[in-house]
Coordinates of C-alpha atoms and ligand atoms in Angstrom, one line a residue:
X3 CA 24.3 -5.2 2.6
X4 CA 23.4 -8.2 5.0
X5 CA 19.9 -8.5 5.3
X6 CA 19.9 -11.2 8.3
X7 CA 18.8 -8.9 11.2
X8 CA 16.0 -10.8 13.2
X9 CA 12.8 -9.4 12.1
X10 CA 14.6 -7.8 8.6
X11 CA 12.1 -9.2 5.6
X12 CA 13.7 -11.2 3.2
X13 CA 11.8 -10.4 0.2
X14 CA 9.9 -7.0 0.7
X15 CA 11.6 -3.7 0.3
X16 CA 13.3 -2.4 3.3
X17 CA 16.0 0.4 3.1
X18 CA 18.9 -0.7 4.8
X19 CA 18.7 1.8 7.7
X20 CA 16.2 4.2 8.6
X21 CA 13.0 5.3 9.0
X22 CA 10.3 5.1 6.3
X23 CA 6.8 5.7 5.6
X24 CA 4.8 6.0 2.5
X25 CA 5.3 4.8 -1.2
X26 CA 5.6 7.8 -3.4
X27 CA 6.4 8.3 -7.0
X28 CA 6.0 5.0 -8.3
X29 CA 7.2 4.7 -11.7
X30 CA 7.9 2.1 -14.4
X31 CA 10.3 3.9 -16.9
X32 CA 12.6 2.6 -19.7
X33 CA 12.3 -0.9 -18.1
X34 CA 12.6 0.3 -14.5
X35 CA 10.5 0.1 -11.8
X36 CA 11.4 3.3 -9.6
X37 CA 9.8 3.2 -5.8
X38 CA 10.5 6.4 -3.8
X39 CA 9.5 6.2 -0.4
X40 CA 9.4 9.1 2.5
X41 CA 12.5 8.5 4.4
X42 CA 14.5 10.0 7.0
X43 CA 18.2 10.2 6.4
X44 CA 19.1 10.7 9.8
X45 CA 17.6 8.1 11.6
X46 CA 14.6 5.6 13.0
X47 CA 11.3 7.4 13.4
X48 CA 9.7 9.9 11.3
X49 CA 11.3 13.7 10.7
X50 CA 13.6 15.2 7.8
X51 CA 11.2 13.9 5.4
X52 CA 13.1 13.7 2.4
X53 CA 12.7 11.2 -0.8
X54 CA 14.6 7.8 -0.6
X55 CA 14.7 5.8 -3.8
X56 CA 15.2 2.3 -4.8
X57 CA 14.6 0.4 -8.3
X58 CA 13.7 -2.9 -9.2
X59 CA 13.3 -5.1 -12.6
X60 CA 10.9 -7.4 -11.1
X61 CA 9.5 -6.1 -8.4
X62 CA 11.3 -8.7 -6.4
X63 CA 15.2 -7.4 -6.4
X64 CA 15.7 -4.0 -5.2
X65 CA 18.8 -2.2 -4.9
X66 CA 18.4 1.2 -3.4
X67 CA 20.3 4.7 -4.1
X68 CA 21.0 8.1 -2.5
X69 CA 18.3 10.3 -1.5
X70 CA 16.2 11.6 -4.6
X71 CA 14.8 14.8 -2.9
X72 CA 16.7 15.9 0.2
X73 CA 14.8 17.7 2.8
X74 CA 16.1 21.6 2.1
X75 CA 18.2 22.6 5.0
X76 CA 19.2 19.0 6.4
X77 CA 21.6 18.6 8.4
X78 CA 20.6 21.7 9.5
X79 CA 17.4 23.8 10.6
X80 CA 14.9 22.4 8.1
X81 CA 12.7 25.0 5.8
X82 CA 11.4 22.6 3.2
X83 CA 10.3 18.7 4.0
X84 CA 8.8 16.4 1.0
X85 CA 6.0 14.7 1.6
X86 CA 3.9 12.1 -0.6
X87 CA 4.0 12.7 -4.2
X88 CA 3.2 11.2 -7.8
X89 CA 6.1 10.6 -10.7
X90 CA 5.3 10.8 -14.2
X91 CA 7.3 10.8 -17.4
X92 CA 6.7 13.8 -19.5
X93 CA 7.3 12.1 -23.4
X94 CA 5.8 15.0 -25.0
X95 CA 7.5 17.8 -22.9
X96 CA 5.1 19.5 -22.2
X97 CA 6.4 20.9 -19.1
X98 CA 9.6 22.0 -21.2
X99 CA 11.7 20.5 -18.7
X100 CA 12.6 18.5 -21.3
X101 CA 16.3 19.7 -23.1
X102 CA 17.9 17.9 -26.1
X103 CA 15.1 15.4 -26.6
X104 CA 15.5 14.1 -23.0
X105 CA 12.2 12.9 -21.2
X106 CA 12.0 14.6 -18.3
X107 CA 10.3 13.1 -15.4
X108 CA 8.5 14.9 -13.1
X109 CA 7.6 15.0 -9.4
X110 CA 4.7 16.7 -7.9
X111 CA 5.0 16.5 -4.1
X112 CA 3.7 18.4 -1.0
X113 CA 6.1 20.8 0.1
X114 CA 5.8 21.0 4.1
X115 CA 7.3 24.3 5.7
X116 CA 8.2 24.1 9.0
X117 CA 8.7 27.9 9.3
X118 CA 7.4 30.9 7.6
X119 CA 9.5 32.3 4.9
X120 CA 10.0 33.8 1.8
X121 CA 10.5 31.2 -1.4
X122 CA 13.4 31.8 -4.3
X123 CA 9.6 31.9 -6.5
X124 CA 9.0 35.4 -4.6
X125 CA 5.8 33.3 -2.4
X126 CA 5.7 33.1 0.9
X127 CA 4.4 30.4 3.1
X128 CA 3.8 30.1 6.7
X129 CA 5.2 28.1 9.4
X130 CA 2.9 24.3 9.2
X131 CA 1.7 24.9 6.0
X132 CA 1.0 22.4 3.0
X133 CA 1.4 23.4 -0.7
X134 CA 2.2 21.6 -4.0
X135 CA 5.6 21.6 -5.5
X136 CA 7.5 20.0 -9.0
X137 CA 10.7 18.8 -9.5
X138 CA 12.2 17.2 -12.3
X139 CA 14.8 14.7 -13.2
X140 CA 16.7 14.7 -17.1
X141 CA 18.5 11.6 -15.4
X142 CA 15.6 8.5 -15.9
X143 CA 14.9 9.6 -12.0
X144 CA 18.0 9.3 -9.8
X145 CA 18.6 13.3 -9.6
X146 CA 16.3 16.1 -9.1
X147 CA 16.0 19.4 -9.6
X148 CA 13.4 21.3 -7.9
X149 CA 11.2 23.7 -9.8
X150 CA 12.5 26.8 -7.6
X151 CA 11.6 29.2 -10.0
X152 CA 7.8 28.7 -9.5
X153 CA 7.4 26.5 -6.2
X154 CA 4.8 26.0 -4.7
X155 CA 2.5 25.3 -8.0
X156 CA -0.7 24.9 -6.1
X157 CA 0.2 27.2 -2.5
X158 CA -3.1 26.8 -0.9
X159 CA -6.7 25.3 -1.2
X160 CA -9.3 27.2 -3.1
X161 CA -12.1 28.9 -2.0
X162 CA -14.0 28.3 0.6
X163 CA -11.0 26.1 1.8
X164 CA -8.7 28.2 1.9
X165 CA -8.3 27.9 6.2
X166 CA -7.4 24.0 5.2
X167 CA -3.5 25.2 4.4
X168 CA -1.9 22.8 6.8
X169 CA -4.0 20.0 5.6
X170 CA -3.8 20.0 1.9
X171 CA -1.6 17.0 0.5
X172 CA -0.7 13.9 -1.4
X173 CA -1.2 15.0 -5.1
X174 CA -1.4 11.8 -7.6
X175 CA -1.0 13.0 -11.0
X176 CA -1.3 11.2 -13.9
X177 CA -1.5 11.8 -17.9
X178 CA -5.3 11.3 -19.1
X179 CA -5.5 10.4 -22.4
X180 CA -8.8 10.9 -23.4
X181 CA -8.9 14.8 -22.5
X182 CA -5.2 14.9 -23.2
X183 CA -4.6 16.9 -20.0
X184 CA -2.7 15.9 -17.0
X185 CA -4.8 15.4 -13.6
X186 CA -3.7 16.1 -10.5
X187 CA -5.8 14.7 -7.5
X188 CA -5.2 16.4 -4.2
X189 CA -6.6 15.4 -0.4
X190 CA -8.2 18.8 1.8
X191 CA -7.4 15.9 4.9
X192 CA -9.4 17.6 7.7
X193 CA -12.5 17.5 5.2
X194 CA -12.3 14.3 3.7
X195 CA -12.2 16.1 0.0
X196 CA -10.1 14.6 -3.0
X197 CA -10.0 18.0 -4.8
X198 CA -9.1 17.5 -9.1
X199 CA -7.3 20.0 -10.7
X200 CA -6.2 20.0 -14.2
X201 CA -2.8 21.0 -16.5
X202 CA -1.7 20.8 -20.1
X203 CA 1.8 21.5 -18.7
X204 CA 2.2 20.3 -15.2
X205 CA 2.7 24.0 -14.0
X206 CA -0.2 25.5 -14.2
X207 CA -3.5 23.7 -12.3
X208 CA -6.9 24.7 -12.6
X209 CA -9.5 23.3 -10.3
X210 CA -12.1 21.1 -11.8
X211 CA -13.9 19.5 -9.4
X212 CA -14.1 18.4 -5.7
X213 CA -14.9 14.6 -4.3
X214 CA -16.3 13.9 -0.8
X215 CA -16.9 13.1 1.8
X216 CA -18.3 9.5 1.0
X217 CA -18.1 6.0 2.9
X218 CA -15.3 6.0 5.6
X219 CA -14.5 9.2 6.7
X220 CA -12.2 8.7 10.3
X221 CA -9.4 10.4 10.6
X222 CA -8.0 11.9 8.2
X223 CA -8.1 11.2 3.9
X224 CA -4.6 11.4 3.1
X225 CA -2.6 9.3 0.1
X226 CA -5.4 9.5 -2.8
X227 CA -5.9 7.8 -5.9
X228 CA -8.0 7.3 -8.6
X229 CA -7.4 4.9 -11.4
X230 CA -8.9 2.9 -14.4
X231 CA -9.5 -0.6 -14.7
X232 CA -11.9 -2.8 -16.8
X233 CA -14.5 -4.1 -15.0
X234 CA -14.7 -8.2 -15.6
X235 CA -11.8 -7.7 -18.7
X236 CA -14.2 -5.7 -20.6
X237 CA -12.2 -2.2 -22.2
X238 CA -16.0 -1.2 -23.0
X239 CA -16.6 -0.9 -19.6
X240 CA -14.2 1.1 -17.7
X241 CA -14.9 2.0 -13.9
X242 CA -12.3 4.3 -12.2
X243 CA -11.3 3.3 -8.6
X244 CA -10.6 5.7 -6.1
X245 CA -8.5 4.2 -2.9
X246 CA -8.5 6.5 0.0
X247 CA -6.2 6.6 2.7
X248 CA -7.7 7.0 6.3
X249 CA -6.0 7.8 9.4
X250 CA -7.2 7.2 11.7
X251 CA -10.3 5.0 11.3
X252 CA -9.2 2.0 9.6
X253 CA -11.2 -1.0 9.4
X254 CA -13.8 -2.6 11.8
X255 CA -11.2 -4.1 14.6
X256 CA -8.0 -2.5 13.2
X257 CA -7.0 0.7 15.8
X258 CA -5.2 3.5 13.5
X259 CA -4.8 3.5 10.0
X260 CA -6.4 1.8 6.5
X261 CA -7.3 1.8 2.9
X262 CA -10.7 2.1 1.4
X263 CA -11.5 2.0 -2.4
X264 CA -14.3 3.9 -4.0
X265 CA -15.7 2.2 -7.7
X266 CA -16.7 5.2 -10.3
X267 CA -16.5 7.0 -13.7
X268 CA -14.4 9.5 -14.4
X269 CA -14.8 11.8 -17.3
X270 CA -10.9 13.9 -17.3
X271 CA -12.9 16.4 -14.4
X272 CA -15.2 15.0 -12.2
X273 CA -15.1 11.7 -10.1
X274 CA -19.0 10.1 -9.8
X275 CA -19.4 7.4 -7.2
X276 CA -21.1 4.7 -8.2
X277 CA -24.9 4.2 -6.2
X278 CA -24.6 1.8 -3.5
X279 CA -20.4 0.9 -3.5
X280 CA -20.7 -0.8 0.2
X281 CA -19.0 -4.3 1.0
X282 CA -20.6 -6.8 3.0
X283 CA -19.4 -6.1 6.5
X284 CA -16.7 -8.4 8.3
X285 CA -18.8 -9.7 11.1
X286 CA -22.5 -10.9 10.6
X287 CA -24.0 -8.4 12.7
X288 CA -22.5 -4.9 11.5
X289 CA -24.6 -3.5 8.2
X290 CA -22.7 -3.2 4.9
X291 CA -20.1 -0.8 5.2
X292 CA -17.2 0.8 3.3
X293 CA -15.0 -1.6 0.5
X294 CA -11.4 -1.9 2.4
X295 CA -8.5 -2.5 0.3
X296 CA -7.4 -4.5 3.0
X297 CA -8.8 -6.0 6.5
X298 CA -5.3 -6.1 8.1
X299 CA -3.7 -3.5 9.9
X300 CA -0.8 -2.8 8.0
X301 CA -1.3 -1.6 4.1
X302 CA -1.7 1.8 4.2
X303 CA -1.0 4.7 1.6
X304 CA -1.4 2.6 -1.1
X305 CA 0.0 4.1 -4.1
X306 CA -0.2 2.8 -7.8
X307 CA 2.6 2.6 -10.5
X308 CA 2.7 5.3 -13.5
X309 CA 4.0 4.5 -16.7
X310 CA 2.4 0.7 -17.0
X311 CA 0.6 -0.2 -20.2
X312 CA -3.2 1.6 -20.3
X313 CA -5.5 0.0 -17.6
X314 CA -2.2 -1.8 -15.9
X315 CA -2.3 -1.1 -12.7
X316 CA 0.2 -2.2 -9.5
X317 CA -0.3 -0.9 -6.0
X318 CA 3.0 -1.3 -3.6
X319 CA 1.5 0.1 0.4
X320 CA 3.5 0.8 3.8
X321 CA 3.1 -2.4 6.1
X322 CA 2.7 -0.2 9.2
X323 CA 0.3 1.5 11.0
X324 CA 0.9 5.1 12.6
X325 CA -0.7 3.8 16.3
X326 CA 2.4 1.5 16.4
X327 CA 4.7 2.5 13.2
X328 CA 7.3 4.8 15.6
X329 CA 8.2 1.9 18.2
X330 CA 8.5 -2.0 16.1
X331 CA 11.0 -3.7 17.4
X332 CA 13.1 -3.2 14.1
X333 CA 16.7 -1.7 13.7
X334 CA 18.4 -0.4 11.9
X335 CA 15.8 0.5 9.7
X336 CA 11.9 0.5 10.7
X337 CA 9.1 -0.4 8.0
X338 CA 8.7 -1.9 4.9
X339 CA 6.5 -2.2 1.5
X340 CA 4.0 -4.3 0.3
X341 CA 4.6 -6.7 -2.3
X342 CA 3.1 -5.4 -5.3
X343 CA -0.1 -5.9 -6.0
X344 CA -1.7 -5.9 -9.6
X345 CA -5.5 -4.8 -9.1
X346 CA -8.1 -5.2 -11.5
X347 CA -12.0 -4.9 -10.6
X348 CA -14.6 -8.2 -11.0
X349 CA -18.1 -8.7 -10.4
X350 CA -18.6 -10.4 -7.5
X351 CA -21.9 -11.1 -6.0
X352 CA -23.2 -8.5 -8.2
X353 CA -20.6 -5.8 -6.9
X354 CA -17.6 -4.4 -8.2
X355 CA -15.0 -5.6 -6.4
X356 CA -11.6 -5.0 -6.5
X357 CA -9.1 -7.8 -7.0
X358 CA -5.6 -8.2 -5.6
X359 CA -2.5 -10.4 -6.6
X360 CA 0.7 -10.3 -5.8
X361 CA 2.9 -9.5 -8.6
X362 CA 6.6 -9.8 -7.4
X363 CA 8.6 -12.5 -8.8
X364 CA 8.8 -14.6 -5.9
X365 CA 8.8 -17.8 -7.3
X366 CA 12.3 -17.0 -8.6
X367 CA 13.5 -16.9 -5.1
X368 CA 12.1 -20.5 -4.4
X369 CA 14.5 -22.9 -3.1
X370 CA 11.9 -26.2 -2.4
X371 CA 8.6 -26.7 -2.9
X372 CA 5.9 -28.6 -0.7
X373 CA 2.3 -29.9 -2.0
X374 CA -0.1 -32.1 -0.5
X375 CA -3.9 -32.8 -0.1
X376 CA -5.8 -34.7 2.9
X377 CA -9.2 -35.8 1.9
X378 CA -9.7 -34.8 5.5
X379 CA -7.7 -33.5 7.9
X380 CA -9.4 -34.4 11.6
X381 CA -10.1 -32.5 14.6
X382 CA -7.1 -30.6 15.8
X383 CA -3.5 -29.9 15.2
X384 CA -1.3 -31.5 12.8
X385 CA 2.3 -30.8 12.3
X386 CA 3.1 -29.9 8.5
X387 CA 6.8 -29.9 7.1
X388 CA 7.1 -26.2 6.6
X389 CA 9.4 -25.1 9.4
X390 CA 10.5 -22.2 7.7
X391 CA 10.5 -18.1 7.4
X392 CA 9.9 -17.2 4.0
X393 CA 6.8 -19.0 2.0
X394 CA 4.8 -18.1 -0.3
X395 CA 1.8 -20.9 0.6
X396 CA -1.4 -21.3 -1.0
X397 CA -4.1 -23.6 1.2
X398 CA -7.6 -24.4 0.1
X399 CA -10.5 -26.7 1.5
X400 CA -14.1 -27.1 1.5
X401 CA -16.6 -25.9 3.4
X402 CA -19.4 -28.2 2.1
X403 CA -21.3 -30.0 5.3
X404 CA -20.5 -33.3 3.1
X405 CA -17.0 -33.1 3.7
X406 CA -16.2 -30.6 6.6
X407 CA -17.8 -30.3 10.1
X408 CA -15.3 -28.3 11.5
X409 CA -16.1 -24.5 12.7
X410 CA -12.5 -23.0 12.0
X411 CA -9.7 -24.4 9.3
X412 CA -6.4 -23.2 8.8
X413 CA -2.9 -23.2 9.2
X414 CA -0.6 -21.7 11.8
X415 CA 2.8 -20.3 11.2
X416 CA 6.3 -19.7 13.2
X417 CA 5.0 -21.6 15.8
X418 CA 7.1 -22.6 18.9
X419 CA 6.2 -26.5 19.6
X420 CA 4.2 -25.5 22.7
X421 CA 2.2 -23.1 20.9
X422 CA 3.5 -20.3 23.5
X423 CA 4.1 -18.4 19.7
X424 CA 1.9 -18.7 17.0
X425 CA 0.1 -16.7 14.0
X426 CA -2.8 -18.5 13.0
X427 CA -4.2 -17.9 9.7
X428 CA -7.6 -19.6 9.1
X429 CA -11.2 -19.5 8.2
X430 CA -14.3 -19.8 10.6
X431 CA -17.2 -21.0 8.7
X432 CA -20.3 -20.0 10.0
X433 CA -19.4 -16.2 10.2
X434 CA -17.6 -16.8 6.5
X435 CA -14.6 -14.6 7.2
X436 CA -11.0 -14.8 7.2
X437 CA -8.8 -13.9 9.8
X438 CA -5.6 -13.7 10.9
X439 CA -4.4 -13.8 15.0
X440 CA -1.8 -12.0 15.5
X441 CA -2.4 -11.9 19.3
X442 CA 0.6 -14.8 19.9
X443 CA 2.9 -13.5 17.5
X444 CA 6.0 -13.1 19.4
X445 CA 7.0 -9.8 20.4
X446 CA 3.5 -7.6 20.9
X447 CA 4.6 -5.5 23.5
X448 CA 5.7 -2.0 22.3
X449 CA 2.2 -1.6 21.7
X450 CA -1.7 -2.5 23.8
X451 CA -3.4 -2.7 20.4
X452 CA -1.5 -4.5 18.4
X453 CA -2.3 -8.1 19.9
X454 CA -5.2 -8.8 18.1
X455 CA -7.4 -10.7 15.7
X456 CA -8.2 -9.0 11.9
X457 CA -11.2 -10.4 10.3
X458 CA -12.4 -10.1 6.3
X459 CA -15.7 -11.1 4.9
X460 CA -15.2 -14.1 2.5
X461 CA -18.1 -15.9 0.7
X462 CA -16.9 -19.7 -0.3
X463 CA -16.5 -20.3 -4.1
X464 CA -19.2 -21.4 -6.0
X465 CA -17.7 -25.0 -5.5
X466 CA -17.3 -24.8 -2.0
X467 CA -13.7 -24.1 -1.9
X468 CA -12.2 -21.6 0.2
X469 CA -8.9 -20.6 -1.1
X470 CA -6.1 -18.1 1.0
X471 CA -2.8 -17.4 -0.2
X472 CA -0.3 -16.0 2.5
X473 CA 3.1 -14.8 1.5
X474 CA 5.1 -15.1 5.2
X475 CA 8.3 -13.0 5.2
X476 CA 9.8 -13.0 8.7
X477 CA 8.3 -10.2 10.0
X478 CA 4.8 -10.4 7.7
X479 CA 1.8 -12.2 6.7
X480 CA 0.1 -10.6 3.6
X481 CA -3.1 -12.8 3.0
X482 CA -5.0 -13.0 -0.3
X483 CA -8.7 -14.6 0.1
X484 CA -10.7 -16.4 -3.1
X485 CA -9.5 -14.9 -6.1
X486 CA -7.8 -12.0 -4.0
X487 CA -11.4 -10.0 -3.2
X488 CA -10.2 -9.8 0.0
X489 CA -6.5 -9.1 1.7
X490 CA -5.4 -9.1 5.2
X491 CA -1.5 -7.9 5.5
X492 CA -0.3 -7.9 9.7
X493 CA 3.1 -7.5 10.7
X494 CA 4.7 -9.8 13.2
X495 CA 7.5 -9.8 15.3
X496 CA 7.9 -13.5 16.2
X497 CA 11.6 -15.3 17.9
X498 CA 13.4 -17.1 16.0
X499 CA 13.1 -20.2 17.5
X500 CA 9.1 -20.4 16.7
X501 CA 9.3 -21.4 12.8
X502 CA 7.1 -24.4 12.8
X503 CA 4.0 -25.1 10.6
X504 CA 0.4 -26.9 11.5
X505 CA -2.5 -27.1 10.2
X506 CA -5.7 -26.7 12.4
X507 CA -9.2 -28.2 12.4
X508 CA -11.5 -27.2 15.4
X509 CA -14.6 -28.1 16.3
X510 CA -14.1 -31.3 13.7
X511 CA -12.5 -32.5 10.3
X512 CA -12.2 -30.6 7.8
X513 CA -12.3 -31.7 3.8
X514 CA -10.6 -31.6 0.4
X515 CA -7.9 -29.9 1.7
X516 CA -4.6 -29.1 -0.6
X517 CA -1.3 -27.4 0.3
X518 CA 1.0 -26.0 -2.6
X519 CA 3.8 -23.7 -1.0
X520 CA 7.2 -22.5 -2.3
X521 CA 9.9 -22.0 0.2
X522 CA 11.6 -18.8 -1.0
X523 CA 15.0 -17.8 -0.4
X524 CA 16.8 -14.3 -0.3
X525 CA 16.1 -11.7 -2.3
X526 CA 19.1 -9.4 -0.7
X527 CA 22.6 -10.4 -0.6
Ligands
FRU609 C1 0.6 9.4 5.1 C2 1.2 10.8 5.4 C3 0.9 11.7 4.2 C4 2.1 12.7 4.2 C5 3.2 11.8 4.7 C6 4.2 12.5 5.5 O1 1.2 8.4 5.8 O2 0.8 11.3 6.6 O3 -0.3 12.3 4.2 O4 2.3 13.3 3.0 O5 2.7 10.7 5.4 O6 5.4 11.7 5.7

């Protein structure tokens, strides 16, 4: 495979050719890291959703193989499409999928029906409707064999939701220890409801509970989640986190989609918010508001890996946005993933807050390596030696009055000499937020809303240092702000003759300033 198209990221998963959309059925099994992904095998915008699979070692190599769950009928008229699912291994068998001491894995996905029929299980379904469905793989995951006997599992919300059939989706099941049943946590869309049911054998659910509607509520809840993690390191005290996919009604300033988190307990059949789980908003006049996962535009459905050691948790996300995901300029294949995140939960100006660090391997791909500090950098531009494509840069400074009197620091990336291109990525300090400017990024004209400016609330370290991290793949910018409380993730679409590097001071100088970066090579080819 030649992964040198323009635009074509170097170190984030892309299939090869084709459309995709969300992360599903993220895995880490017998040492490997499975990432399905909704897919369509027949071209470049979304239909014949069906299950594309790749695997990884570390998170940073992929190699991707044939279609895991085909959509039933393709090539043909379609009767069954796969939508956004969970994996999970099955060690105990209790599904008795399981022959010969084989751990089964198994898939629970939303079936979509395009038309009315009549299932090999003896159900029938009607034409737009949503239901939940198994399949299983005796192979570690690369083949699949739907559960035909009994499919759907779940066919319909329960009472009184029953009229929510066409927008009933995106189970996330996991094993819960603690209960020792398995959980299955479903999205009624329309409502904004995370409905939990329960199993002891994967095929038969009861309902438990229902979730919702709390915090953001545009759009639609779609992609759901809810997971453990220790808050500040401490296994005595275990919050559960929720991330919620909204489309659309993504964050202030973003148009279309986004990812909210929700901090909690969870007792194996009910999820309890905690009181008061709003952020500080991203611009000084709104009131608090909902906790994004991200500020950017692009890190939606968010999905977490299975089968990591208790309380482990990675997220990988789709870096698109449905207002714009059907026309970027990419071919042959259109969207990628997020690198993955590990998430764990901190207390941060007396909030929970959830944490975010990129986990791929990338420093294996680095080829150089660039570092330098300024005791102050002055008013203006400066030219930096990182004309390049792929870095993985980390830039701090300080935003004590001392040192800085500037109003906005930061750097600015695949920049064309006269500035005609440009992504900045910077801090303004008197509104204490990140932001990244996507408005000059090259090509922004498939879509009006896409030229813009994405803004995150960030509160200086205790010493005064800001600190962003910004992994740039060449058509990316995932940003990490302070310890990773905050991320922005934009795509951009930028020429190739735009690659160079400055750093930016405005309104004056700017102090204790350090660059560490890694220039990272290929991690295709
Ligand atoms: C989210 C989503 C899911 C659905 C899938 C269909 O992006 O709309 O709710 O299962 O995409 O491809």
């Amino acid at each position: 495979q030649t992964y040198n198209e323009i635009y074509r990221p170097q170190y984030h998963f892309t299939p090869g050719k084709n459309w995709m959309n969300d992360p599903n059925g993220l895995v880490f099994h017998n040492g490997v890291y499975h990432l399905y992904y909704q897919y369509n095998p027949d071209g470049n915008t979304w239909g014949n959703i069906s299950w594309g699979h790749a695997t990884s070692t570390n998170l940073t190599h992929w190699t991707e193989h044939p279609v895991a769950l085909l959509a039933r009928g393709y090539p043909g008229e379609l009767t069954e499409a796969f939508f956004t699912g969970t994996v999970v291994a099955d060690p105990q068998n209790t599904s008795g999928f399981g022959t010969n001491g084989t751990v089964p894995l198994v898939a629970m996905y939303t079936s979509y029906y395009p038309t009315s029929q009549t299932l090999p299980s003896g159900k029938s379904v009607t034409g737009g409707q949503q239901a939940q469905s198994i399949a299983y793989s005796l192979d570690d995951g690369y083949t699949w064999t739907t559960y035909d006997a009994a499919n759907p599992v779940i066919p319909t919300p329960p009472a009184p939701y029953e009229d929510q059939w066409r927008d009933f989706r995106d189970p996330f099941i996991f094993w819960h220890d603690a209960t020792k049943k398995w959980i299955s946590v479903i999205s009624v869309s329309q409502l904004h409801k995370l409905l939990i049911y329960t199993s002891s054998n994967l095929k038969q659910w009861t309902l438990a509970s229902e979730f919702g509607p709390l915090n953001a509520v545009g759009g639609v809840w779609e992609c759901p989640s809810i997971v453990p993690l220790p808050l500040d390191g401490d296994e005595t005290n275990i919050k559960w986190v929720a991330q919620i996919g909204l489309n659309p009604g993504g964050p202030p300033g973003v148009t279309g989609s986004g990812t909210q988190y929700i901090v909690g307990t969870f007792d194996g059949t009910r999820f309890v918010a905690d009181p008061d789980p709003l952020s500080p908003a991203p611009t000084s006049t709104e009131p608090h508001g909902p906790n994004w996962m991200d500020y950017g535009p692009d890190f939606y459905a968010a999905a977490t890996f299975n089968g990591l050691p208790y309380l482990s948790h990675l997220n990988i996300a789709w870096v698109n946005n449905w207002q714009y995901a059907g026309v970027i300029p990419t071919a042959p294949w259109r969207s990628m993933m997020s690198i993955a995140r590990r998430i764990s939960l901190k207390t941060i100006g007396g909030r929970a807050v959830l944490i975010q660090q990129p986990m791929a391997d990338v420093a294996s791909l680095q080829t150089k390596t660039y570092s330098s500090s300024f005791a102050t950098v002055a008013e203006g531009n400066q030219l930096i030696p990182l004309s390049e494509k792929t870095l993985d840069v980390t830039v701090s400074f300080s935003d004590r009055a001392a040192v800085s009197s500037s109003s906005q620091f930061g750097i600015i990336l695949r920049a064309t000499s006269d500035l005609a291109q440009q992504t900045r990525i910077g801090y303004d300090f008197s509104t204490k937020r990140l932001f990244v400017d996507r408005s000059k990024s090259g090509n922004i004209s498939f879509d009006g809303t896409f030229a813009s400016t994405y803004y995150a609330p960030l509160e200086p370290a205790s010493d005064g240092k800001v600190t962003m991290r910004i992994l740039l793949d060449w058509s990316s910018v995932e940003v990490f702000g302070g310890q990773g409380e905050v991320a922005i993730s934009a795509q951009i679409f930028p020429e190739d003759n735009g690659i160079d590097a400055q750093l930016f001071s405005s309104g004056g100088s700017t102090g204790d300033v350090t660059i560490d970066a890694k220039i990272l090579g290929s991690a295709w080819g």
